mmCIF file of C-alpha atoms in Angstrom:
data_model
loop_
_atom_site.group_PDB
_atom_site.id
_atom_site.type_symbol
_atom_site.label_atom_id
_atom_site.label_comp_id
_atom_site.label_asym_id
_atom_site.label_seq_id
_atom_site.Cartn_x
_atom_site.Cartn_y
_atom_site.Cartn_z
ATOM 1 C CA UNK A 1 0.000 0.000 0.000
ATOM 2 C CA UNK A 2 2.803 2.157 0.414
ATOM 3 C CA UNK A 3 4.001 1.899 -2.554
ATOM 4 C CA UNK A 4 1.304 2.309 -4.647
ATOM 5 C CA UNK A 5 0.855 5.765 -2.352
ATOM 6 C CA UNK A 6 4.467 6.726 -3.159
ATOM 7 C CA UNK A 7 3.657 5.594 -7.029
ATOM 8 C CA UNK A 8 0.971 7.488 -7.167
ATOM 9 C CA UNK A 9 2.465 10.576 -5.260
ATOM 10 C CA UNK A 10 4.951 10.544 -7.579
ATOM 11 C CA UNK A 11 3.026 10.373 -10.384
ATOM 12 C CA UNK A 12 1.028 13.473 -9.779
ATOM 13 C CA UNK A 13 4.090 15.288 -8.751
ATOM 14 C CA UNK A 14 5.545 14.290 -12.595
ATOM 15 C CA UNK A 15 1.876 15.539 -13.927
ATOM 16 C CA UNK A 16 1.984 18.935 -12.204
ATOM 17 C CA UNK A 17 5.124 19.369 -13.292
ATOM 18 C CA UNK A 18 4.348 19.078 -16.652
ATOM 19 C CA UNK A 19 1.504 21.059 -16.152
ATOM 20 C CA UNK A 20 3.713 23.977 -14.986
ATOM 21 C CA UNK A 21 6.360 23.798 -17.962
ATOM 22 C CA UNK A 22 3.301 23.873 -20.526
ATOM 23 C CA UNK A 23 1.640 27.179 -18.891
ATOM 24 C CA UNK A 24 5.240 28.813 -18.518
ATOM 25 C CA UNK A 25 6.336 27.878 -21.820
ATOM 26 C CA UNK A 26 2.779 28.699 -23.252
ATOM 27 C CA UNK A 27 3.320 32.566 -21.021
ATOM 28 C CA UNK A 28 6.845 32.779 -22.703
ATOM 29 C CA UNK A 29 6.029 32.153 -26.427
ATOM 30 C CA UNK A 30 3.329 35.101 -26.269
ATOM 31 C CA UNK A 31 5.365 37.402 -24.840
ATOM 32 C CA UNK A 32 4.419 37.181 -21.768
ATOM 33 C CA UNK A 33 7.614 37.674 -19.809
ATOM 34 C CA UNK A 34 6.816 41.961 -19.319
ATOM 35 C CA UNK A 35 3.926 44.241 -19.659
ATOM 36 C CA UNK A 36 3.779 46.425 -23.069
ATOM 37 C CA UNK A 37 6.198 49.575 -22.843
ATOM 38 C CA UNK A 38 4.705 52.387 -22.951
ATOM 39 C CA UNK A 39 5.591 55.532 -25.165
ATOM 40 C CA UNK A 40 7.860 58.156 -24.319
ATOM 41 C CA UNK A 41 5.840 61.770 -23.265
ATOM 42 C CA UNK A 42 6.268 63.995 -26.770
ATOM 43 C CA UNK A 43 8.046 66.829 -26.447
ATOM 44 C CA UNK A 44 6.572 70.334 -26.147
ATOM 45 C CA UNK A 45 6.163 72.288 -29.600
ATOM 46 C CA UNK A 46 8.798 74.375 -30.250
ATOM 47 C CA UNK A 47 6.204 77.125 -31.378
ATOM 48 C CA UNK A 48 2.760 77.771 -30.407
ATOM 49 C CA UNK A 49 0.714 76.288 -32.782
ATOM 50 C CA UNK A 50 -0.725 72.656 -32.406
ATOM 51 C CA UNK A 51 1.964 70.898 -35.249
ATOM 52 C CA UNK A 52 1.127 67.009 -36.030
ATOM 53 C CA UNK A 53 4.025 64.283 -36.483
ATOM 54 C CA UNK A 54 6.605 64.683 -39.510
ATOM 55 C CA UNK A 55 9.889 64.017 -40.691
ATOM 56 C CA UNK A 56 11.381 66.643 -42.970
ATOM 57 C CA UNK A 57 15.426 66.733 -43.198
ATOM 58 C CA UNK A 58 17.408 70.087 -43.717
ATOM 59 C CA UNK A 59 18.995 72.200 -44.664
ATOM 60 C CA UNK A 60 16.877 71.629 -48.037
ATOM 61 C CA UNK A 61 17.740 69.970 -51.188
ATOM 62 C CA UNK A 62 18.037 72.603 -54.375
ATOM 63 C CA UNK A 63 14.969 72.529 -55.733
ATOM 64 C CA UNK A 64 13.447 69.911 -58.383
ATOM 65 C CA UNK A 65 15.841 67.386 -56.329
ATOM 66 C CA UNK A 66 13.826 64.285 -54.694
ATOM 67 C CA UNK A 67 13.855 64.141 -50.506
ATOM 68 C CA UNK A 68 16.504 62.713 -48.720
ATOM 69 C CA UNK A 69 16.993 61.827 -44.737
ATOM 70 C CA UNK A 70 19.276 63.943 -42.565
ATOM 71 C CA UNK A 71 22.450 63.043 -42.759
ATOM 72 C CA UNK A 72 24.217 63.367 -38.822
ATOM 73 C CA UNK A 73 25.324 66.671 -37.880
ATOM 74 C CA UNK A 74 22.363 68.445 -39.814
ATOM 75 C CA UNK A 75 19.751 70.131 -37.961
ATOM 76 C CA UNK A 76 16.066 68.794 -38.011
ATOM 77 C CA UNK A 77 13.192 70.801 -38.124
ATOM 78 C CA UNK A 78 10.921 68.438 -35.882
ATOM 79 C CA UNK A 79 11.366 67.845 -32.241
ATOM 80 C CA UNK A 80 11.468 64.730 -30.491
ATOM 81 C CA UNK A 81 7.796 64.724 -30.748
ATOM 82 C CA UNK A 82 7.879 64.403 -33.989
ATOM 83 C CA UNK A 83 6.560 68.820 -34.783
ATOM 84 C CA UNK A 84 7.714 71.420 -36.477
ATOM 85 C CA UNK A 85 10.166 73.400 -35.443
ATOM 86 C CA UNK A 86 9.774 77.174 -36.579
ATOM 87 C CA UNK A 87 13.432 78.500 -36.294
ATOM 88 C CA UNK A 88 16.207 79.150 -39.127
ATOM 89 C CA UNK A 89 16.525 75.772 -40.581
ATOM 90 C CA UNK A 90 12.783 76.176 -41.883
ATOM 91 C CA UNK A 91 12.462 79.512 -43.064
ATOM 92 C CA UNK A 92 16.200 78.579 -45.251
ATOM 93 C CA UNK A 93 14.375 76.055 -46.458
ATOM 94 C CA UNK A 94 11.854 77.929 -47.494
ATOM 95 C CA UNK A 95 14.167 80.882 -48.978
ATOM 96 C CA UNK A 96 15.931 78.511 -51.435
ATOM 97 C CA UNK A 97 12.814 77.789 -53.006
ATOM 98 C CA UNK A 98 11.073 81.196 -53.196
ATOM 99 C CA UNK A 99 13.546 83.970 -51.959
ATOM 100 C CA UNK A 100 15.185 86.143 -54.901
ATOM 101 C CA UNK A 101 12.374 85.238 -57.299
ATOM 102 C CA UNK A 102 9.558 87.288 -58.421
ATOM 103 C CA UNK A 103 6.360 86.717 -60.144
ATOM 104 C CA UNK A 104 5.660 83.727 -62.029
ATOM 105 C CA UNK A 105 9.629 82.138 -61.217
ATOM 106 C CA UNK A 106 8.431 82.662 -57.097
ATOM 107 C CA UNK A 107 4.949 80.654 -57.669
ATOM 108 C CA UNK A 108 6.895 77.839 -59.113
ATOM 109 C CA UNK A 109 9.496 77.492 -56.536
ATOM 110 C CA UNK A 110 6.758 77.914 -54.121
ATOM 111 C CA UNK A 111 4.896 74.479 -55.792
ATOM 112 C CA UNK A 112 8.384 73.005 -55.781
ATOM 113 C CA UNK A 113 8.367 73.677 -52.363
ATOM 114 C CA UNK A 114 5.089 72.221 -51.297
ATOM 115 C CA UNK A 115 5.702 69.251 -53.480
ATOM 116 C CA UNK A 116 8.608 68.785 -51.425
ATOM 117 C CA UNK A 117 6.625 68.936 -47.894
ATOM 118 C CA UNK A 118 4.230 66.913 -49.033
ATOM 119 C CA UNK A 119 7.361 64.056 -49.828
ATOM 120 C CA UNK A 120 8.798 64.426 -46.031
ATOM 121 C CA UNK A 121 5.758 65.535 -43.760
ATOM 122 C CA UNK A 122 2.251 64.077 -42.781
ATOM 123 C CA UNK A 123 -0.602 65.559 -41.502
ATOM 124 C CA UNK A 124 -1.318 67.928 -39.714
ATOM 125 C CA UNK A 125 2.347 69.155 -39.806
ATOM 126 C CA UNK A 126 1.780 69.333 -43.684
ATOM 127 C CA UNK A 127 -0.945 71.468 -43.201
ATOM 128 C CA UNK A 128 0.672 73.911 -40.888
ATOM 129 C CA UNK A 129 3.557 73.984 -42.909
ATOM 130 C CA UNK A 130 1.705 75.133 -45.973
ATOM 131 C CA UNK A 131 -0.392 77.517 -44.305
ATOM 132 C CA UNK A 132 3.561 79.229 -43.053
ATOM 133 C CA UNK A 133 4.657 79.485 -46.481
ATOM 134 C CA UNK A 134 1.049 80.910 -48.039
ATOM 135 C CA UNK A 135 1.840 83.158 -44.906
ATOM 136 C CA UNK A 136 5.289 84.130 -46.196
ATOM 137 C CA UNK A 137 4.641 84.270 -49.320
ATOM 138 C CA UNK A 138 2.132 87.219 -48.782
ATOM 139 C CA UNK A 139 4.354 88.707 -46.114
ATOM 140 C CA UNK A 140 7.326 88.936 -49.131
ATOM 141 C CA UNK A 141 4.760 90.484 -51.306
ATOM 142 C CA UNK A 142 3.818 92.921 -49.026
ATOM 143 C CA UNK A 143 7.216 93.701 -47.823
ATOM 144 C CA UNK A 144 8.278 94.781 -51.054
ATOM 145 C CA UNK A 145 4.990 96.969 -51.730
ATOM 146 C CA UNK A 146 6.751 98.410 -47.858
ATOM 147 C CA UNK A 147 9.905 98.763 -50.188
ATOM 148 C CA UNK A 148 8.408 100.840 -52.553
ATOM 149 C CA UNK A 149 7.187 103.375 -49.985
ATOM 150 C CA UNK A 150 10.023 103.779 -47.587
ATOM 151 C CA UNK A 151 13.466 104.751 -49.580
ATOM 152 C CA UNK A 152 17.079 105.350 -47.748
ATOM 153 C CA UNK A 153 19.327 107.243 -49.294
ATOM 154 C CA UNK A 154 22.485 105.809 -50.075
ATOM 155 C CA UNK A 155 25.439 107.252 -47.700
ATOM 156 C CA UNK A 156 27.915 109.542 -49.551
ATOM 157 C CA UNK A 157 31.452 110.343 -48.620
ATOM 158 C CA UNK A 158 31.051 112.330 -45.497
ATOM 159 C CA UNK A 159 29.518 111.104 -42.731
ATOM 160 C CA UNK A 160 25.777 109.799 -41.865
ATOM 161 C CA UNK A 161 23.235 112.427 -41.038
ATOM 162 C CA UNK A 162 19.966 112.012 -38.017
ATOM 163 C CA UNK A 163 17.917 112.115 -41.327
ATOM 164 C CA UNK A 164 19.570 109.113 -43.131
ATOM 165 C CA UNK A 165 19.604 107.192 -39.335
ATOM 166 C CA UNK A 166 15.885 108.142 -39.022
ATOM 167 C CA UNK A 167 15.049 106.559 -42.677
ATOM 168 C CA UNK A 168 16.665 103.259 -41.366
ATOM 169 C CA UNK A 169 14.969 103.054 -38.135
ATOM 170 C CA UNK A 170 11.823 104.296 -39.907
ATOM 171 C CA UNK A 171 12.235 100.742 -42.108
ATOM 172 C CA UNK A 172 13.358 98.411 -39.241
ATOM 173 C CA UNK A 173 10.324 99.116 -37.362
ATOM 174 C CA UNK A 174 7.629 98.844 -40.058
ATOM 175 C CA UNK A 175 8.661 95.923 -41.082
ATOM 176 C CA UNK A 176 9.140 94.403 -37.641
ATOM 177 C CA UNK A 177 5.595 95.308 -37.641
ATOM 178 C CA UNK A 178 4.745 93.571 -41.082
ATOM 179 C CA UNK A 179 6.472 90.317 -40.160
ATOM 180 C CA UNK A 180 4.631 90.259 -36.571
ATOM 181 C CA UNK A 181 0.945 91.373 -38.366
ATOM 182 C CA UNK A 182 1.790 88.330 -41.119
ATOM 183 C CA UNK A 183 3.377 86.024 -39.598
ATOM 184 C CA UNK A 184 3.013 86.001 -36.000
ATOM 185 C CA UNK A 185 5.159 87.039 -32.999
ATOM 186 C CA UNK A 186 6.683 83.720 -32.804
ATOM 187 C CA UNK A 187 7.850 83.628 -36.255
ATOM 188 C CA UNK A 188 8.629 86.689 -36.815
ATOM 189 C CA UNK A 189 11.217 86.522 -33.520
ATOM 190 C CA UNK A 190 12.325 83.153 -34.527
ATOM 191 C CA UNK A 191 13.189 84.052 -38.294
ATOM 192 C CA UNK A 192 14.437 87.424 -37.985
ATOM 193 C CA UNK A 193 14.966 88.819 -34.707
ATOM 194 C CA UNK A 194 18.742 87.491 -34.787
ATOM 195 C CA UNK A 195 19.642 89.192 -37.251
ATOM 196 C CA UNK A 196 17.635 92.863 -37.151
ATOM 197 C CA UNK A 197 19.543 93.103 -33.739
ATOM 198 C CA UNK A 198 22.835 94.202 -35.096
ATOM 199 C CA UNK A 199 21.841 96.955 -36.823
ATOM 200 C CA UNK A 200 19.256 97.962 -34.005
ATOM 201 C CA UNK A 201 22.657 97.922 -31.882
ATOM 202 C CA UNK A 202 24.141 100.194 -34.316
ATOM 203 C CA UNK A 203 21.619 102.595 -35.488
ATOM 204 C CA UNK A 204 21.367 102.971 -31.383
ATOM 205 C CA UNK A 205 24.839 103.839 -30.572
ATOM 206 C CA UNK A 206 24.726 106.168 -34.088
ATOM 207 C CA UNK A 207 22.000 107.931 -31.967
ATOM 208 C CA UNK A 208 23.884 107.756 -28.287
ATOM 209 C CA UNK A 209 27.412 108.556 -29.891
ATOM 210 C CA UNK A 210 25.598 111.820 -31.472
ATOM 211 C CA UNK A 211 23.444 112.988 -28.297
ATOM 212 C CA UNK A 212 24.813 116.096 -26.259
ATOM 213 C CA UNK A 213 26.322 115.372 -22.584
ATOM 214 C CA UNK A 214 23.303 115.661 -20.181
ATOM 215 C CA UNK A 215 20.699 114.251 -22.729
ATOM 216 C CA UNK A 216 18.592 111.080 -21.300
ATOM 217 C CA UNK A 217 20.697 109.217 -23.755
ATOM 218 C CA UNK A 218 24.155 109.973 -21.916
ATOM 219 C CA UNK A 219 24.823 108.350 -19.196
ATOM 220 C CA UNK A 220 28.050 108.556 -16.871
ATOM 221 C CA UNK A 221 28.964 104.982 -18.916
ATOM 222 C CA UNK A 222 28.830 106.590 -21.874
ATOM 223 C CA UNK A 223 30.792 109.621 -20.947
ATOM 224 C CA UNK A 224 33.953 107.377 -19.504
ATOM 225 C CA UNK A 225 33.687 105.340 -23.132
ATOM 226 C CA UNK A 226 34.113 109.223 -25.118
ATOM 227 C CA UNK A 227 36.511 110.176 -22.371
ATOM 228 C CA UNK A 228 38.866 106.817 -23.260
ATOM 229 C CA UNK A 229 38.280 106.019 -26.990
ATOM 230 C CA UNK A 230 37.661 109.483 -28.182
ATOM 231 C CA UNK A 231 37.331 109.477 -32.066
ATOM 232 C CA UNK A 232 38.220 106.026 -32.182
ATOM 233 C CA UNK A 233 34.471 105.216 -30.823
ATOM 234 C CA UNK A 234 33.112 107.481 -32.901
ATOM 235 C CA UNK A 235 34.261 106.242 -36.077
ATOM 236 C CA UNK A 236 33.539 102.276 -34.995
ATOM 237 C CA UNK A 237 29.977 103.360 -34.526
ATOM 238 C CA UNK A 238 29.601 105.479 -38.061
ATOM 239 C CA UNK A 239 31.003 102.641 -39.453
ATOM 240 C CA UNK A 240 28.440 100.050 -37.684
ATOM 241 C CA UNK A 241 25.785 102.628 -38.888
ATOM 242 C CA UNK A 242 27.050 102.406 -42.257
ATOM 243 C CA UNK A 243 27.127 98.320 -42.702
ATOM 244 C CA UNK A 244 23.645 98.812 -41.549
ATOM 245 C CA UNK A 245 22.561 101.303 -44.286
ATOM 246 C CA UNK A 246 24.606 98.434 -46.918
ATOM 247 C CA UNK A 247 22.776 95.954 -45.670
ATOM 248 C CA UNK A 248 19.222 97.344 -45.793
ATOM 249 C CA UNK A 249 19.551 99.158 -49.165
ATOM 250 C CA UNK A 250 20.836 95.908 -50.813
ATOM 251 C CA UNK A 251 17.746 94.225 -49.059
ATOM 252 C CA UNK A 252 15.481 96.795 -50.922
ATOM 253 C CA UNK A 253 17.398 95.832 -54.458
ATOM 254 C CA UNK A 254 15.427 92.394 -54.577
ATOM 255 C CA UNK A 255 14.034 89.640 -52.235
ATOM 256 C CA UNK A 256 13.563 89.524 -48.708
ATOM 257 C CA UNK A 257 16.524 90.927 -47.680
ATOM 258 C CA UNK A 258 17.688 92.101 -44.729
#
């Protein structure tokens, strides 16, 4: 009788056994072994509209030219999240295609263009992105119409007059206030605030350099840097002025510009 309790013990033991090797090896073959990951947070936008995911490389391809990846080193314009970034990379992107072309030559670098989103972008970054360059398209047309209004007169030999300064900062600020009524604050600071600073700078120590001792402009700073550099300031900041004026009036001679 014992024995046939100890057979039979063991027998069952062998049989659960087996039991428990099937179910494990069952759990394993499914996938069993750990709960589903789950997917990283996205990243905030980078701008403040609501962008979709994307994948658009750049700096762009010339136009006509079919869409590649980005190769490593190259900056990306989406974020981990997989939206559009609105900063430099974009709007060059955008400027090879319609930037220095008028007319009929702009409108077809502009369907390059979206032919070219369309390739690297899904929705609803696609549609964002076509609604920016519509957007900057208009804003180009407008800015020259701005162009046509607001002239600065080449500097001669001597040196730069308050009138010639005035022209320039007349310029900067309407079309600060083009880009922002266009485009949006966000753009607008994104794609050209960089840039407009320098000759903001300069135009503003034209002004400060120029202002009488005991003006609001002159502070005790000020009078210590005249004291030490003496005409040596003076001329840096005519000449600062001056690369400004350059800049601007070859701006006005076609394109966006600066």
């Amino acid at each position: 009788m014992a024995f046939l309790l100890d057979s039979k013990l063991g027998f069952g033991t062998v049989c659960v056994a087996g039991i428990f090797i099937g179910v494990t090896a069952a759990f394993w073959l499914q996938g069993g072994d750990a709960p589903p990951a789950r997917p990283a947070p996205a990243a905030a936008s980078a701008w403040d509209g609501a962008i979709g995911p994307g994948a658009l490389a750049a700096p762009a391809p010339s136009p006509g030219s079919a869409s590649r990846e980005a190769a490593p080193g190259e900056p990306s314009l989406v974020d981990a999240g997989g939206r559009l970034i609105i900063g430099l990379p974009l709007r060059q992107l955008i400027d090879s295609y319609v930037v220095k072309t008028k007319g009929g030559a702009r409108q077809a670098g502009a369907a390059e263009l979206r032919a070219y989103l369309r390739q690297g972008l899904k929705q609803p970054a696609l549609a964002q992105a076509e609604g920016l360059v519509g957007d900057y398209l208009r804003y180009l047309d407008a800015e020259q119409g701005l162009r046509a209004q607001l002239r600065i007169a080449p500097p001669g030999e001597g040196a730069l007059d308050a009138a010639q300064v005035g022209q320039m900062e007349d310029w900067l600020r309407q079309r600060t206030q083009l880009r922002e009524r266009m485009l949006g604050t966000a753009v607008a600071q994104a794609w050209f605030a960089a840039e407009d600073a320098d000759c903001d700078t300069a135009l503003a120590d034209w002004r400060r350099m120029h202002a009488p001792a005991g003006s609001a402009e002159v502070d005790s700073n000020e009078l210590q840097a005249r004291r030490l550099h003496g005409a040596v300031l003076e001329q840096r900041r005519e000449e600062g002025a001056r690369l400004c004026a350059a800049q601007l009036i070859a701006g006005m001679g076609g394109g966006a510009g600066t």
